[in-house]
PDB file of C-alpha atoms in Angstrom:
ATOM      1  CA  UNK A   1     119.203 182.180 115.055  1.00 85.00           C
ATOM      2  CA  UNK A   2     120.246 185.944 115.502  1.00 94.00           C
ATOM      3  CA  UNK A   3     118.104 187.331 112.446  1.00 95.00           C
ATOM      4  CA  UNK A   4     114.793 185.936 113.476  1.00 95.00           C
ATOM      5  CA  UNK A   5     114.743 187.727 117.081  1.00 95.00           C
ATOM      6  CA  UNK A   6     116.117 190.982 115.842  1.00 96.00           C
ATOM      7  CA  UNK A   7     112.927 190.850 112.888  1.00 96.00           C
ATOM      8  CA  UNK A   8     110.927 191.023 116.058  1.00 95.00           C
ATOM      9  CA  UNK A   9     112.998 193.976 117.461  1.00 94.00           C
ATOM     10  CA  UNK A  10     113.436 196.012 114.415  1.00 93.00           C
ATOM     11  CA  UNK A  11     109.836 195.359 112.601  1.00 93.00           C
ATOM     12  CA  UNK A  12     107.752 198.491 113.549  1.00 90.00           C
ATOM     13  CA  UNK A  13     104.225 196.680 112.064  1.00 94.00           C
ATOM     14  CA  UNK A  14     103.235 193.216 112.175  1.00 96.00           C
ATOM     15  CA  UNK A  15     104.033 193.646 108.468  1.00 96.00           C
ATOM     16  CA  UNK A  16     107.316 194.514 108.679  1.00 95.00           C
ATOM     17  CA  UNK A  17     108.116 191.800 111.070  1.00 97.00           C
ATOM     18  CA  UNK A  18     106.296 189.142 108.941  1.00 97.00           C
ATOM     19  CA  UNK A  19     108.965 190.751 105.863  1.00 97.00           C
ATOM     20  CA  UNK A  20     111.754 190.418 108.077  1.00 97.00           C
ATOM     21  CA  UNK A  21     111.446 186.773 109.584  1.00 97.00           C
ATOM     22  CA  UNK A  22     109.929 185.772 106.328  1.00 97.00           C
ATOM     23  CA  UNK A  23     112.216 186.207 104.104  1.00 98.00           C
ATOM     24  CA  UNK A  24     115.007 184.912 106.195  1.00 98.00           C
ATOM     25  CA  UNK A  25     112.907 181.283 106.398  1.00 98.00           C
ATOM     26  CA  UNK A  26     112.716 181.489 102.905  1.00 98.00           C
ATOM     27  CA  UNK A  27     116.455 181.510 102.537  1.00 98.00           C
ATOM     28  CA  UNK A  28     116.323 178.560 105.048  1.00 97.00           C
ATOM     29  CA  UNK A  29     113.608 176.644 102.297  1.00 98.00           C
ATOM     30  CA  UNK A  30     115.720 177.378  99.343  1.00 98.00           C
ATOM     31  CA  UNK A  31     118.630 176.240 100.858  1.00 98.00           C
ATOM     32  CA  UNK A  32     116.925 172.884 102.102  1.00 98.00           C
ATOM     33  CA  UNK A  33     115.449 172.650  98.624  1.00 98.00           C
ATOM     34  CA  UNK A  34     118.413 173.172  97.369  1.00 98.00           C
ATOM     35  CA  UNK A  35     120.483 170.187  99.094  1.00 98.00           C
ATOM     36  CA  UNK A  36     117.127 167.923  98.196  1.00 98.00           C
ATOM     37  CA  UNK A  37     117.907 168.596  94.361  1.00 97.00           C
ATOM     38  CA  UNK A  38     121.651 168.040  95.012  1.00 96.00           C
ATOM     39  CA  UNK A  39     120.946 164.872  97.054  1.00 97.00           C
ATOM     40  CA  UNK A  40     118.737 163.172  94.415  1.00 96.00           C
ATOM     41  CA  UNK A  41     121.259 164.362  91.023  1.00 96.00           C
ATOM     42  CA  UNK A  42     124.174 162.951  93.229  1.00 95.00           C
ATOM     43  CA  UNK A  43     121.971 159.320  93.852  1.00 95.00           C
ATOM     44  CA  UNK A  44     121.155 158.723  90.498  1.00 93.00           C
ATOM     45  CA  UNK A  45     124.417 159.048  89.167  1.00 90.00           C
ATOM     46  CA  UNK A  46     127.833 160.444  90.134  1.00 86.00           C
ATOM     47  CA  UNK A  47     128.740 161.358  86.672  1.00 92.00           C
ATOM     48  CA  UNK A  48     129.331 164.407  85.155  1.00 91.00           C
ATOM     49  CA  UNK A  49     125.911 165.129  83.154  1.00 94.00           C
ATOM     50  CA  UNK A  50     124.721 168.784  81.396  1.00 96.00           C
ATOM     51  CA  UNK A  51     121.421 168.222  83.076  1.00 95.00           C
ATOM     52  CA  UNK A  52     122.574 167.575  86.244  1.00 95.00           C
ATOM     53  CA  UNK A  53     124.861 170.312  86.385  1.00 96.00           C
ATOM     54  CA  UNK A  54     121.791 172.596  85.369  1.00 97.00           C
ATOM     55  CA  UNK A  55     119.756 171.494  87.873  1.00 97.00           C
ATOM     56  CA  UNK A  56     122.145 171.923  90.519  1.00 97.00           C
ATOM     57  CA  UNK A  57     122.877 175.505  89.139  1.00 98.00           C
ATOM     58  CA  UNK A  58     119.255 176.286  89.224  1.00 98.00           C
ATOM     59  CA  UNK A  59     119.046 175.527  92.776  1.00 98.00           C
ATOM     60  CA  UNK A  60     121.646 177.722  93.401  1.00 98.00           C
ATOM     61  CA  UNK A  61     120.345 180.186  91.953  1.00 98.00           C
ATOM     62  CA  UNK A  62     117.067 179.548  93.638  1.00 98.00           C
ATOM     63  CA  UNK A  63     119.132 180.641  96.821  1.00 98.00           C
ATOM     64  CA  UNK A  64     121.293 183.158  95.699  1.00 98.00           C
ATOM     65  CA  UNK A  65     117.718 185.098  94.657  1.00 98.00           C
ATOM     66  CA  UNK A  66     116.169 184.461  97.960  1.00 98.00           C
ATOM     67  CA  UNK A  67     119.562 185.927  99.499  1.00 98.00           C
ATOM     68  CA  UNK A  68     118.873 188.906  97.505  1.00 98.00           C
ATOM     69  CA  UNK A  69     115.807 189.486  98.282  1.00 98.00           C
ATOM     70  CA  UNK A  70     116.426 188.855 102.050  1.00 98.00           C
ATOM     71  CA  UNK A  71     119.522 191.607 101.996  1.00 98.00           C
ATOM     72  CA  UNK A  72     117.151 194.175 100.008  1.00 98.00           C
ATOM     73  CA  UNK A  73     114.872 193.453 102.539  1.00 97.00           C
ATOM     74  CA  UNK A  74     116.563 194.304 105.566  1.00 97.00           C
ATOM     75  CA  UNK A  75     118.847 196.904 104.142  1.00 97.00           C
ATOM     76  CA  UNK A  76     115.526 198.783 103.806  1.00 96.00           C
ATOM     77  CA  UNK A  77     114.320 197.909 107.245  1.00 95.00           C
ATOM     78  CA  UNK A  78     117.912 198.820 108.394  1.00 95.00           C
ATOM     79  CA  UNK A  79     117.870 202.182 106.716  1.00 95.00           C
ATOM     80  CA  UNK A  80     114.196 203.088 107.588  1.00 92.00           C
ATOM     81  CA  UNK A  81     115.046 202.193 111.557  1.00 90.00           C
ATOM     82  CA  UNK A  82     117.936 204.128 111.732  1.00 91.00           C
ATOM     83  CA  UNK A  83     116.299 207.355 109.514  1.00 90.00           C
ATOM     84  CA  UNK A  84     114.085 207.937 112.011  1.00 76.00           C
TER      85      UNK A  84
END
């Protein structure tokens, strides 16, 4: 809620603000794609399974990447804002 705002604020281009806001939604995509995956391993079968674990890793992973990306992001923006 604060992040999206701020992109607005601290984006200098239309680009910058389309980096900023976007890559915070995509953190919000993962992370609902991420509780879909867990959702559907956890209906078909509560037991413990190696390909269930992997998937559930994966999607986690999925996230942790977008988080990543969205910290690189606006560390940059961050840096480049307060540089000038």
């Amino acid at each position: 809620m604060v992040m999206i705002p701020t992109a607005f604020w601290l984006g200098q281009s239309w680009v910058e603000v389309v980096l900023l806001a976007g890559t915070v939604m995509m953190v919000l995509a993962a992370e609902l794609l991420n509780s879909a995956i867990e959702a559907v391993v956890d209906r078909i079968s509560l037991d413990w399974h190696a390909l269930s674990k992997r998937a559930k890793d994966l999607g986690s992973a999925c996230v942790l990447v977008c988080l990543v990306l969205t910290v690189g992001v606006w560390a940059s923006a961050l840096a480049l804002h307060f540089n000038r």
